[in-house]
Structures are given as structure tokens and as C-alpha cells.
Short mmCIF file of C-alpha atoms and ligand atoms in Angstrom, two decimals:
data_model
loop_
_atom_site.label_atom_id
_atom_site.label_comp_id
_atom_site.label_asym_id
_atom_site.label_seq_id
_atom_site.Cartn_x
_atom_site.Cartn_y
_atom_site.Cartn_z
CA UNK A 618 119.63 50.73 99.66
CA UNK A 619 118.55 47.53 98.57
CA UNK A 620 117.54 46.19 101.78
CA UNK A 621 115.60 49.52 102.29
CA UNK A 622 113.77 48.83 99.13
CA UNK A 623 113.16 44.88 99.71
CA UNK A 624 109.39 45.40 101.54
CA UNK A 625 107.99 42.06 102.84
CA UNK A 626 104.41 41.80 101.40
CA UNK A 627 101.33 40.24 102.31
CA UNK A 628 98.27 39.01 100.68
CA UNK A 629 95.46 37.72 102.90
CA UNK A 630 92.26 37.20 102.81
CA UNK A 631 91.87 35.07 99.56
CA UNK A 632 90.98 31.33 98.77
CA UNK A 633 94.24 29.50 97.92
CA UNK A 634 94.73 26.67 96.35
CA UNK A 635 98.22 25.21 97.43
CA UNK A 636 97.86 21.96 95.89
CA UNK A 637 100.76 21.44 98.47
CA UNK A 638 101.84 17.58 98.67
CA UNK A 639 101.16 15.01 96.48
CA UNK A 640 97.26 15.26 95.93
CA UNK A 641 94.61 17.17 96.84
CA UNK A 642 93.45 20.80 96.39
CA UNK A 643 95.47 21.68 99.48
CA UNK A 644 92.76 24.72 99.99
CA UNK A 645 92.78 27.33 102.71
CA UNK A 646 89.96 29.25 103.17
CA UNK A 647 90.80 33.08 103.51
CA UNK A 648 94.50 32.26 103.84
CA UNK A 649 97.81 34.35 103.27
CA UNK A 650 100.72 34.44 101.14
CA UNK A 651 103.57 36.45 103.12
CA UNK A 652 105.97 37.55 100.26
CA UNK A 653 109.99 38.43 100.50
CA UNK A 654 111.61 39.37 97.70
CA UNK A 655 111.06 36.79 95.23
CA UNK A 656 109.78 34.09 97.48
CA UNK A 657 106.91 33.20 99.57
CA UNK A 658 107.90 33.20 103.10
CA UNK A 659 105.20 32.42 105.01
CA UNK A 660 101.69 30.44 103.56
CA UNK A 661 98.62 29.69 106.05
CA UNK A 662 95.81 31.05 107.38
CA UNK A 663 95.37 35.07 107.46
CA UNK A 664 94.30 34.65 111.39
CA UNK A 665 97.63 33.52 111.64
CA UNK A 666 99.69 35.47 109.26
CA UNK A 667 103.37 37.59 110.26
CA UNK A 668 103.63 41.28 110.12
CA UNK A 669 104.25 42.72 106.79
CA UNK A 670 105.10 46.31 105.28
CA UNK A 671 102.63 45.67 103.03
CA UNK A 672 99.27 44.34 102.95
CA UNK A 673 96.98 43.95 100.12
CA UNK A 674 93.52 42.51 100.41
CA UNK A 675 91.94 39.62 98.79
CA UNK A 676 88.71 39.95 99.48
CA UNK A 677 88.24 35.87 98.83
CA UNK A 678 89.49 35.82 95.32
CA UNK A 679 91.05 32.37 94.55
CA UNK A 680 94.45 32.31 94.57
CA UNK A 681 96.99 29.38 92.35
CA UNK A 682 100.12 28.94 91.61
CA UNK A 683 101.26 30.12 88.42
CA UNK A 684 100.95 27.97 85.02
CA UNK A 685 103.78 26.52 84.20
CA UNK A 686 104.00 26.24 79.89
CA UNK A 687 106.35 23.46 79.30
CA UNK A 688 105.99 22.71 75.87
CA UNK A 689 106.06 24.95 73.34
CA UNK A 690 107.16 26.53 69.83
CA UNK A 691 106.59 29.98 70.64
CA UNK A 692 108.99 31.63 68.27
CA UNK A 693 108.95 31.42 64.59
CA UNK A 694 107.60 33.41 61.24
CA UNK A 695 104.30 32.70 59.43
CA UNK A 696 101.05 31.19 59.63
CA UNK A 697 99.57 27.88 58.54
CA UNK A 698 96.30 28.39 58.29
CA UNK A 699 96.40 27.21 54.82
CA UNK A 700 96.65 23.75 56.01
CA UNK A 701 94.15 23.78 58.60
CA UNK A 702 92.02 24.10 55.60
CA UNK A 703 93.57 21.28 53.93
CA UNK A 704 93.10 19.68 56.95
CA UNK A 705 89.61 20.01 56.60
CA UNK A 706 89.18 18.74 53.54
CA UNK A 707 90.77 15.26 54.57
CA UNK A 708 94.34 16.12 53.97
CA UNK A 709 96.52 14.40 57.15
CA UNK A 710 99.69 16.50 59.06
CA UNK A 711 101.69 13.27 57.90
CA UNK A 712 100.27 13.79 54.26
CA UNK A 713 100.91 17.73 54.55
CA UNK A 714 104.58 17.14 55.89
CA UNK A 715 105.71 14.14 53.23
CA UNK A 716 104.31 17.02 51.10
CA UNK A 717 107.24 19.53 51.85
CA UNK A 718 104.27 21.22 54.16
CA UNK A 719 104.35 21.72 57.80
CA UNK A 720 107.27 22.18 59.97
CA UNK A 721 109.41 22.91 56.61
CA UNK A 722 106.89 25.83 55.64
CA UNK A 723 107.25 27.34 59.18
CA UNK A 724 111.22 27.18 58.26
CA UNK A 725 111.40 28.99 55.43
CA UNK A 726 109.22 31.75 56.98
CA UNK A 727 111.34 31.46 60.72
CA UNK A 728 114.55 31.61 58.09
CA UNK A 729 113.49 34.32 56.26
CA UNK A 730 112.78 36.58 59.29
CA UNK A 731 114.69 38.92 60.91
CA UNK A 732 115.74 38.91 64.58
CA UNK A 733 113.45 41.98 65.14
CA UNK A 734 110.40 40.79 63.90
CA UNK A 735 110.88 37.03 65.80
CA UNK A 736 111.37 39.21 68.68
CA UNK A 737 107.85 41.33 68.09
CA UNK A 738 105.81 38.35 67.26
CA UNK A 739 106.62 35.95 69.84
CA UNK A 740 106.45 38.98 72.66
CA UNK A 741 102.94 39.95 71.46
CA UNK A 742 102.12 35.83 71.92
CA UNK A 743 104.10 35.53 75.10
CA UNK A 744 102.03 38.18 76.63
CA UNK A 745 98.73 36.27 75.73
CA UNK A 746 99.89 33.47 77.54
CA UNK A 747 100.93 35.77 80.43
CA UNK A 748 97.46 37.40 80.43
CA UNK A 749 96.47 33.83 81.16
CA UNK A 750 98.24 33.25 83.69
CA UNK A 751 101.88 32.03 82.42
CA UNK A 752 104.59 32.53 84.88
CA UNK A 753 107.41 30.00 83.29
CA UNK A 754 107.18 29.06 79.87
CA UNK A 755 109.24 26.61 77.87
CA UNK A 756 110.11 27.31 74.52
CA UNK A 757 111.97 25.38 71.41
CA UNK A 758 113.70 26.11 68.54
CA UNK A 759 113.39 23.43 64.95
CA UNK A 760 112.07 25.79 62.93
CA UNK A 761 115.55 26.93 62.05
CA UNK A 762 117.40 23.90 61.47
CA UNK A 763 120.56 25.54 60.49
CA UNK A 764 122.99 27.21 63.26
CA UNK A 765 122.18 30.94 62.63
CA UNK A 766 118.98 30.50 62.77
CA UNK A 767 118.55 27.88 65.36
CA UNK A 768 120.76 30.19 67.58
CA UNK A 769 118.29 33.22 66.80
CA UNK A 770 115.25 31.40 67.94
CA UNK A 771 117.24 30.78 71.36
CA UNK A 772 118.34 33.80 71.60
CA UNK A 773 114.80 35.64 70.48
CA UNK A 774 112.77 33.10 73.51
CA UNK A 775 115.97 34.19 76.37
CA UNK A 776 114.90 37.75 76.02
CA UNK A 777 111.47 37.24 76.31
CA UNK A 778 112.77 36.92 80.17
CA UNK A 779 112.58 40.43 80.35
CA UNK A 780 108.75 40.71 80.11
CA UNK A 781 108.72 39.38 83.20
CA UNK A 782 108.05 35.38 83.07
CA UNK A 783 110.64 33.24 83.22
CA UNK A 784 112.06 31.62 80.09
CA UNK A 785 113.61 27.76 79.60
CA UNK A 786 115.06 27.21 76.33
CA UNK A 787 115.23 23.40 74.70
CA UNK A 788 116.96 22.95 71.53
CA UNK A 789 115.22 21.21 68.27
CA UNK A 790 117.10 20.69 65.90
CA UNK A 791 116.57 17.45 65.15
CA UNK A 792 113.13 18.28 64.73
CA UNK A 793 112.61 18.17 60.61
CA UNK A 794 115.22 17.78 57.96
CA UNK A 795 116.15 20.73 56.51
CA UNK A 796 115.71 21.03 52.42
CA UNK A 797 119.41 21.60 51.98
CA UNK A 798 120.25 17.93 53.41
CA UNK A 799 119.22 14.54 52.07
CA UNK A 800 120.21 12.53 54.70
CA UNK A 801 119.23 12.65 58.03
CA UNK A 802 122.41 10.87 59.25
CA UNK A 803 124.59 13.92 58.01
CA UNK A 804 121.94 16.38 58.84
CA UNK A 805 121.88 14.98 62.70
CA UNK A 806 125.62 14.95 62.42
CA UNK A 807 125.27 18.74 62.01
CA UNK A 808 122.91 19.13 64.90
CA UNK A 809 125.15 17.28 67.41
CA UNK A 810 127.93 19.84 66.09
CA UNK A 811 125.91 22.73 66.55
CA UNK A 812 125.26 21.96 70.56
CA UNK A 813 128.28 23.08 72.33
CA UNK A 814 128.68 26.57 70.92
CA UNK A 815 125.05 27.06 71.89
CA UNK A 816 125.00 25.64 75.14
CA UNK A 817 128.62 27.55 75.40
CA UNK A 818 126.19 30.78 74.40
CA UNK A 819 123.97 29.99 77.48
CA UNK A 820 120.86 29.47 75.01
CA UNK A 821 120.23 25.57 75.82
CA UNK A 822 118.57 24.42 79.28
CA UNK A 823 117.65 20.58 77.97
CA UNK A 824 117.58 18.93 74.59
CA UNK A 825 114.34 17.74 72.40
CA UNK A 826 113.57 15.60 69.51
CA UNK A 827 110.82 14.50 67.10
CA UNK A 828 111.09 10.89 66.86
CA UNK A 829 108.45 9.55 64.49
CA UNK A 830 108.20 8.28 60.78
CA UNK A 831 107.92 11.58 59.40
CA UNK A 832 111.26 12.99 61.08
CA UNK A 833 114.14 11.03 63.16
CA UNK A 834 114.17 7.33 63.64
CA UNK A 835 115.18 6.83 67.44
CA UNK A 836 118.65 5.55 66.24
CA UNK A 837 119.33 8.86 65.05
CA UNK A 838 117.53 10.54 68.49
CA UNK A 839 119.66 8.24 70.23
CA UNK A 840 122.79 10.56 68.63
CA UNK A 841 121.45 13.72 70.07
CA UNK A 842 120.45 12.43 73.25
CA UNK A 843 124.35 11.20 73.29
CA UNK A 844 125.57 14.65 72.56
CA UNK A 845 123.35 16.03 74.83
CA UNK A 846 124.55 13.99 77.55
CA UNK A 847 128.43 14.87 76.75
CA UNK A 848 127.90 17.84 77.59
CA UNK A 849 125.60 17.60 80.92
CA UNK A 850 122.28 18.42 79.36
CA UNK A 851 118.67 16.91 79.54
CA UNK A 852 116.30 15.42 77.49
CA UNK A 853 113.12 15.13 76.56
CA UNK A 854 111.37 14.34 73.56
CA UNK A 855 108.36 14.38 70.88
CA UNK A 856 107.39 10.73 71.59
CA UNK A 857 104.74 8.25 70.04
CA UNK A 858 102.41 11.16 68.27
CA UNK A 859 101.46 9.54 65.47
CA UNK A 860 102.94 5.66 65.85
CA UNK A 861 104.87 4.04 68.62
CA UNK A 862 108.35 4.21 67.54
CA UNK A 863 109.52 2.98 71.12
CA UNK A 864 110.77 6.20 71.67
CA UNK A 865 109.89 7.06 75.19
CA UNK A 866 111.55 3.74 76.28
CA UNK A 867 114.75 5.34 74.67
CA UNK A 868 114.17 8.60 76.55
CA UNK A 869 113.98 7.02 80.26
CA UNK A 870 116.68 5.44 79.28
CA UNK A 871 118.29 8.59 78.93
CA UNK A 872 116.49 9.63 82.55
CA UNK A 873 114.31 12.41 80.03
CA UNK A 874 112.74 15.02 82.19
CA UNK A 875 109.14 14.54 79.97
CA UNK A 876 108.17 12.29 77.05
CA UNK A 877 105.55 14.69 75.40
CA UNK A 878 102.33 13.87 73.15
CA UNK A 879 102.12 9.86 73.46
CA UNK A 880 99.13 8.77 71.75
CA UNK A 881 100.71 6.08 70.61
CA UNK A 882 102.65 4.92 73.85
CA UNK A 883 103.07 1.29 74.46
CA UNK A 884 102.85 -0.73 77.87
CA UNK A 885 106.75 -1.19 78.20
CA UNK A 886 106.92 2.87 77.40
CA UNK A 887 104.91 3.26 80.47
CA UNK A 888 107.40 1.20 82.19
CA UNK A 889 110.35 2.99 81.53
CA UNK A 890 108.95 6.04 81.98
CA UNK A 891 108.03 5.14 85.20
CA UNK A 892 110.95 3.75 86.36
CA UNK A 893 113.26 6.75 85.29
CA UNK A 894 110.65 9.43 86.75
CA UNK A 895 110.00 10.50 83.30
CA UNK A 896 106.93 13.12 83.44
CA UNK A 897 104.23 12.20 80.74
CA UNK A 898 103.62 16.25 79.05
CA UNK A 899 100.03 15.57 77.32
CA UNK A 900 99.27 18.49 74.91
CA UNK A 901 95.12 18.54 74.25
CA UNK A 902 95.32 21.23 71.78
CA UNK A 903 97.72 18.91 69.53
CA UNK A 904 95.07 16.16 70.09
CA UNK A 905 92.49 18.51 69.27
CA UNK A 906 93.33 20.31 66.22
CA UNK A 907 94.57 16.78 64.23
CA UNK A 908 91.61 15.45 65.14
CA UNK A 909 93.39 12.44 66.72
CA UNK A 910 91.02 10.09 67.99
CA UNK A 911 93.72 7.71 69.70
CA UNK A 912 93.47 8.97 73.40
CA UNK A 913 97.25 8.44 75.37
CA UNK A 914 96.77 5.25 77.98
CA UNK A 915 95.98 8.00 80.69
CA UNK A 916 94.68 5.27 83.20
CA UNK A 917 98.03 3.18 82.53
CA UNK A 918 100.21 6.06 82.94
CA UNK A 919 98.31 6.95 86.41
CA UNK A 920 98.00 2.95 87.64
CA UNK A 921 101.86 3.42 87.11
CA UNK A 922 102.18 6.05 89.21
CA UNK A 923 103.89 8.87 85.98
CA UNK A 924 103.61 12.28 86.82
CA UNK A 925 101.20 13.82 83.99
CA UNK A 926 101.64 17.14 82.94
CA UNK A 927 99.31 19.36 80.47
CA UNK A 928 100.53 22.21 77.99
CA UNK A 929 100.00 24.23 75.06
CA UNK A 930 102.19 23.28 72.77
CA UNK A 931 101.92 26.51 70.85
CA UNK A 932 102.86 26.24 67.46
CA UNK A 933 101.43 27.51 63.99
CA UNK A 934 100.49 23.93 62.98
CA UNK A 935 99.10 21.29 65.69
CA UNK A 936 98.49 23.51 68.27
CA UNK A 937 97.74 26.87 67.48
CA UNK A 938 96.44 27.64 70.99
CA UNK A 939 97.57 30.47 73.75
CA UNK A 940 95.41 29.70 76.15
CA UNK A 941 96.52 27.62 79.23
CA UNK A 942 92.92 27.85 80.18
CA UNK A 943 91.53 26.08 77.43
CA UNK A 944 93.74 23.83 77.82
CA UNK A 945 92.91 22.84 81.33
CA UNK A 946 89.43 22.17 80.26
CA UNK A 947 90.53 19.96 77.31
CA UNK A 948 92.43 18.11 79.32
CA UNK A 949 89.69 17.03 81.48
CA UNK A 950 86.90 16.86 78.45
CA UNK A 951 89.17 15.27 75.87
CA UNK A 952 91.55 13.40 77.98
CA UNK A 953 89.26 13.21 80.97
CA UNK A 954 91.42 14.13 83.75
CA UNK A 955 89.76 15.10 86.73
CA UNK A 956 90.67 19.43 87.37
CA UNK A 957 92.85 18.81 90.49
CA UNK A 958 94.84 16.36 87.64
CA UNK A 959 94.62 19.19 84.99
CA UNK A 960 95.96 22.24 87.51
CA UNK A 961 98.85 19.89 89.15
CA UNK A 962 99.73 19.17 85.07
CA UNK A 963 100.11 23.08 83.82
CA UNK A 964 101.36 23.55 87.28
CA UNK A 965 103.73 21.89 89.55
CA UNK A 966 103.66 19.05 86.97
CA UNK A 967 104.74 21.27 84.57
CA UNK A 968 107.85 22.13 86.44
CA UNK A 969 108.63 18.88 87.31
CA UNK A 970 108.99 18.60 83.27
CA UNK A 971 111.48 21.28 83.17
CA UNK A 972 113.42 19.89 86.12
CA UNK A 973 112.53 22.52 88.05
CA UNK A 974 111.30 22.01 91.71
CA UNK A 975 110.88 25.24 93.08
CA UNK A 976 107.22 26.51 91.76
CA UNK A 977 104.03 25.09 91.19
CA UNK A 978 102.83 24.97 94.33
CA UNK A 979 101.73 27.70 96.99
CA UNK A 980 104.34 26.35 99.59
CA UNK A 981 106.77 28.71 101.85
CA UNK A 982 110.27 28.46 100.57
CA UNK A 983 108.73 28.02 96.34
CA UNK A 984 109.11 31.31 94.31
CA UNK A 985 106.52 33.97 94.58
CA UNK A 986 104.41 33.11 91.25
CA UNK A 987 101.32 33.25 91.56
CA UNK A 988 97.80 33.93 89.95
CA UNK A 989 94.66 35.68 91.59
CA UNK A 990 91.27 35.16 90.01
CA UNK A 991 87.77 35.66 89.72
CA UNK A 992 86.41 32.89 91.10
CA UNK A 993 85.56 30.20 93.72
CA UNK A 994 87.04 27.34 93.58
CA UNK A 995 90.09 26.11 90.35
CA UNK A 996 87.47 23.75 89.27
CA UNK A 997 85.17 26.04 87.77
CA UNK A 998 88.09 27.57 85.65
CA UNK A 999 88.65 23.75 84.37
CA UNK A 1000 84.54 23.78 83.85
CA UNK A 1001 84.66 26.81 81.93
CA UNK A 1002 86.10 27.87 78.54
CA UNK A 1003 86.49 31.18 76.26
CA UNK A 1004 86.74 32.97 79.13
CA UNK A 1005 89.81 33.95 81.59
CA UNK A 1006 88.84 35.49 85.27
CA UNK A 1007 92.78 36.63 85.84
CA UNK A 1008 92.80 40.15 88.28
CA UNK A 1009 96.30 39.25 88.93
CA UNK A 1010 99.54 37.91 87.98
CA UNK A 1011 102.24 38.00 90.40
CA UNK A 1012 106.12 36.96 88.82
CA UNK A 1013 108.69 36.35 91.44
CA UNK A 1014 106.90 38.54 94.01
CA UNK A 1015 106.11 41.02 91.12
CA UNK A 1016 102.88 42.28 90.29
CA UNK A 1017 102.88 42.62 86.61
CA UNK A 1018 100.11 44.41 84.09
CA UNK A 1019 97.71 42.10 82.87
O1 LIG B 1198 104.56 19.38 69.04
N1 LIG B 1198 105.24 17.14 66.44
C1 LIG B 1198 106.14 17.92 66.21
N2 LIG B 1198 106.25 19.19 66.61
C2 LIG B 1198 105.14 20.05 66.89
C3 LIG B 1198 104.47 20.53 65.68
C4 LIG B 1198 105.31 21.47 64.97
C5 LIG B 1198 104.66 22.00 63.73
O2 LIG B 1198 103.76 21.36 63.15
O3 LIG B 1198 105.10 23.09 63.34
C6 LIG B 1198 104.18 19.45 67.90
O4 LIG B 1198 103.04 19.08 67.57
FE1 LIG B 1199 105.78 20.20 70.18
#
């Protein structure tokens, strides 16, 4: 029966954009995508394509691999508009944070909610970002910060699977200290506790921290990245926002899958990061709504030869952005990478982050995720902003509503 039911599919006739290999657009002009189950097969030109059960028509629409979202803090209670305002008015998210503000506000909201209502607010925001194209999305917990609650966040982003994207889940903890502790050494003594029942759960796919002056000192990441490791699990980490702390040296060091933000990154952080294939996640909409004016050494970080990867880093205080799109063009206005740079980053960059190596690119044997749109060429979607040109979104060889 299921054999009967698994029909080999094929889409020809569009633009693709492969971005097969390690640069380049990798275009081909009215190519094909032959699709088996939840892989693509078979990608060239149409002249050239295999039979099929199925054909569907492209009519030249451009054609991408999926975004890949790998950095985010999708699920949580609450709003923070308040400090946006605050913002305005001169207040700083260090000053807002010292203040009891910030992260801890999100907390006691994320705390105070029930599973239900995580569940209905981060599905209505996971489905923006899947309007715009999301296929694989990253999310973290730390805005629990005690086990129950740290354990619903997991467990609220691992059924957001079930819309039809595919879900990695990176525990936070160590993200802020909770009001209940007064020393970080005991409260990151919790969080290293906490690990192996969750990972035992299933709910844990790598492990993150926030190493700066306002939360963990990397002595104290260096714990979690050790407990982490015990138990077979990457890392990656909130590195060099707002100062250099040295942290992404300390994360190579650990062989982390991305160092993420890195305004602040020095010339030996570069080094490590290059020499432990540590992918450089640069989040525009962070950079953006702080009004940071410290770019990260994007130059250095190429001349080094460190993968660069863009996302959203959706959360209700830096980065309260779902739109991949925008984000592609702020990455190339505000951080001036070129749009091949910006697509590779929310694409097969973006995976590379994750550890994954199986999507981001429109290559035979990668998993069938892929985008169709209303346009040309993937450059004008990095030219444009405020407005998304998605006809289709295609999840491993599923066509989903959009
Ligand atoms: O990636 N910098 C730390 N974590 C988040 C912000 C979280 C928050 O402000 O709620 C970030 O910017
Ligand atoms: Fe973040």
C-alpha cells in the first residue's frame, strides 16, 4: 500500500537556484526537480528530466531551497514592547536587563503560562515564518530557567514538527539567572543537572549559552559546555553581543556548531572559529532593533574562510522579527553581504549551523524542501523588503498551505 501511494513527482519548467557547491548561484534555467518521497532524486535541466507520475508546471517561477531558521526563541509568553519604548528614549538592553527587565520579564510571563497557550502562540508565529518560506527552524528554551518549565518550552517547539517544518531543539538554560538564585555558580550547577533527563526525554539536539557581562562569565559556560559534552551533545553559543568576553574562542574549542551575534568578536575568535569549522550565525534583526552600531568583522570572518550564516533570532526583545525575508535584505544593507552570501546564510549555511548536511541546497540526494516564488532571479528578493512573493512551500516532498 505504501509503495502504491509513494508517486515520484516532478517539477519542471522553473528557474532554480541550486546554489550547489561552494559558491555561486548554481542557476538552471527552466530546470527540474524530480521528487521521491521525501527527497529530490533527480535535479537538472527539464529537457533532460526522468519520467514521473506526476508533473506539475513551473511556468519559470524561481525555485530555492528552503530557509533554514537557526537561531531562534520562538516559544515563550508576553510582549516587550514596553521596552522598545524605553529603548527609545535612551534606555540600553544592558540597562533594561541590570534592571530586572528583559529576558527575566519574558520568564515570568513563559512561567506563568500554560502548556496550551505556549503551544497556540508559538504555532500562530511558526506559521509566519513558514509563510515565508521556513522549512527547518531552530528553536531555544531560557525563558524558563527552572526544569518544568524549561522542559515545556522543549516540549511546546518538538510539536511544532507536526505543522509540517522540521523542528531542532537547543537548550538555554544558562541563558539569565533566574530570581530565585543569587549565584550563578549554584544556578549553573542546576542547569548542568537538569540536562540528562531532558536529553533522556528526546527534547535536546545541541546546547546554547549567553556568555556576556549581563549573564554567564565563560568559566561558568565552560560548565555547560562540559556537561553537554558528557553526554554527546553540541554546542553553540550567544557570543561577543555586547563585549568580547573571548567566548567564541571557548566554543571552537568545544568544536561549537555556530558562535551567534559577534559584534564584538576579536581576531584570535576568528581564529578558532576557523580552525574548528565553527559557522559564524549573524542575526541583523538583533543588530537592528538595539541599534548596535558595531558591525561583526564580516571581511575577517570571510578572509578566514568561516562559514556565515544569517537568521532571525525571533524573540520578544532584540529581535522581534518573523520574517526570513527581511532578514536577507538586512543582511546585505546592514551587514553588507552580497545576496548569493545572504541566501547560502538562511540556507545551506544555516544547516551547516545545526549540523545538519542534508538541505540547503537544490542537489539530488538533499531532502525535498523547497520554496517556489514570484520572481526572477533570488537577488531581487534580497533587493526587496515588506513584501514576500512565496506561491509555494514544499516540506520533505510535501506541498503545504501557505
Ligand atoms: O539572541 N542575547 C541573548 N538572547 C537573545 C535575546 C533574548 C531576549 O532579549 O529575550 C538574543 O538576542
Ligand atoms: Fe538569541
Amino acid at each position: 500500500m505504501a509503495e502504491l501511494e509513494r508517486r515520484v513527482k516532478l517539477w519542471r519548467g522553473g528557474r532554480l537556484a541550486t546554489l550547489a557547491g561552494e559558491q555561486g548561484w548554481g542557476l538552471i534555467d527552466d530546470g527540474a526537480l524530480l521528487v521521491d518521497g521525501d527527497q529530490l532524486r533527480w535535479v537538472g535541466p527539464s529537457a533532460d528530466a526522468p519520467a514521473a507520475d506526476e508533473v506539475v508546471e513551473l511556468h519559470g517561477a524561481l525555485v530555492t531551497a528552503g530557509f533554514v531558521d537557526c537561531h531562534t526563541h520562538l516559544v515563550y509568553d508576553g510582549n516587550r514592547a514596553n521596552e522598545f519604548e524605553q529603548r527609545l528614549l535612551g534606555a540600553s538592553y544592558a540597562d533594561i536587563a541590570k534592571a530586572g527587565g528583559g529576558i527575566r520579564s519574558t520568564v515570568a510571563a513563559t512561567r506563568a503560562a500554560s502548556e496550551a497557550d505556549l503551544l497556540a502562540s508559538a504555532t500562530r508565529r511558526a506559521q509566519a515564518l513558514m509563510r515565508e518560506g521556513v522549512t527547518t527552524l531552530e528553536i531555544k528554551s531560557g525563558y524558563g530557567l527552572d526544569a518544568a518549565t524549561e522542559a515545556r518550552m522543549l516540549r511546546v517547539a518538538r510539536q511544532l514538527q507536526s505543522l509540517g517544518l522540521d523542528v531542532r531543539t537547543t537548550y538555554l538554560a544558562a541563558h539569565a539567572l533566574p530570581p530565585e538564585f543569587t549565584n550563578a555558580d549554584d544556578y549553573i550547577t542546576a542547569v548542568c543537572e537538569w540536562l540528562p533527563e531532558l536529553r533522556a526525554a528526546g527534547l535536546v539536539d545541541a546546547v546554547d549559552a549567553f556568555c556576556e557581562h549581563i549573564a554567564f562569565s565563560p568559566a561558568q559556560t565552560a560548565r555547560v559546555f562540559d556537561a553537554a559534552q558528557a553526554l554527546g551533545l553540541p554546542v553553540k553559543l550567544h557570543a561577543e553581543q555586547l563585549s568580547d568576553q573571548g567566548g567564541a574562542a571557548l566554543a571552537a574549542g568545544y568544536r561549537a556548531l555556530s558562535c551567534d551575534h559577534l559584534e564584538y568578536l576579536s581576531p584570535a575568535g576568528i581564529q578558532a572559529m576557523a580552525a574548528a569549522g565553527t559557522v559564524a550565525v549573524l542575526l541583523p534583526g538583533a543588530f537592528y532593533a538595539l541599534r548596535e552600531t558595531q558591525l561583526p568583522p564580516i571581511q575577517q570572518l570571510r578572509d578566514a574562510g568561516v562559514p556565515i550564516a544569517i537568521a532571525t533570532d525571533h524573540n520578544p526583545g532584540s529581535s522581534p522579527t518573523l520574517s526570513p525575508l527581511l532578514m536577507l535584505n538586512m543582511a546585505c544593507v546592514l551587514f553588507r553581504l552580497t545576496p548569493e552570501e545572504a541566501w547560502r546564510g538562511l540556507t545551506v549555511n544555516g544547516a551547516r549551523a545545526l549540523g545538519l548536511r542534508d538541505r540547503g541546497q537544490l542537489v539530488a540526494g538533499q531532502r525535498a524542501d523547497f520554496c517556489v516564488w514570484d520572481a526572477g532571479h533570488p537577488r531581487e528578493l534580497a533587493a526587496c523588503f515588506g513584501h514576500n512573493p512565496l506561491t509555494e512551500r514544499v516540506q520533505q516532498g510535501m506541498q503545504g498551505a501557505v
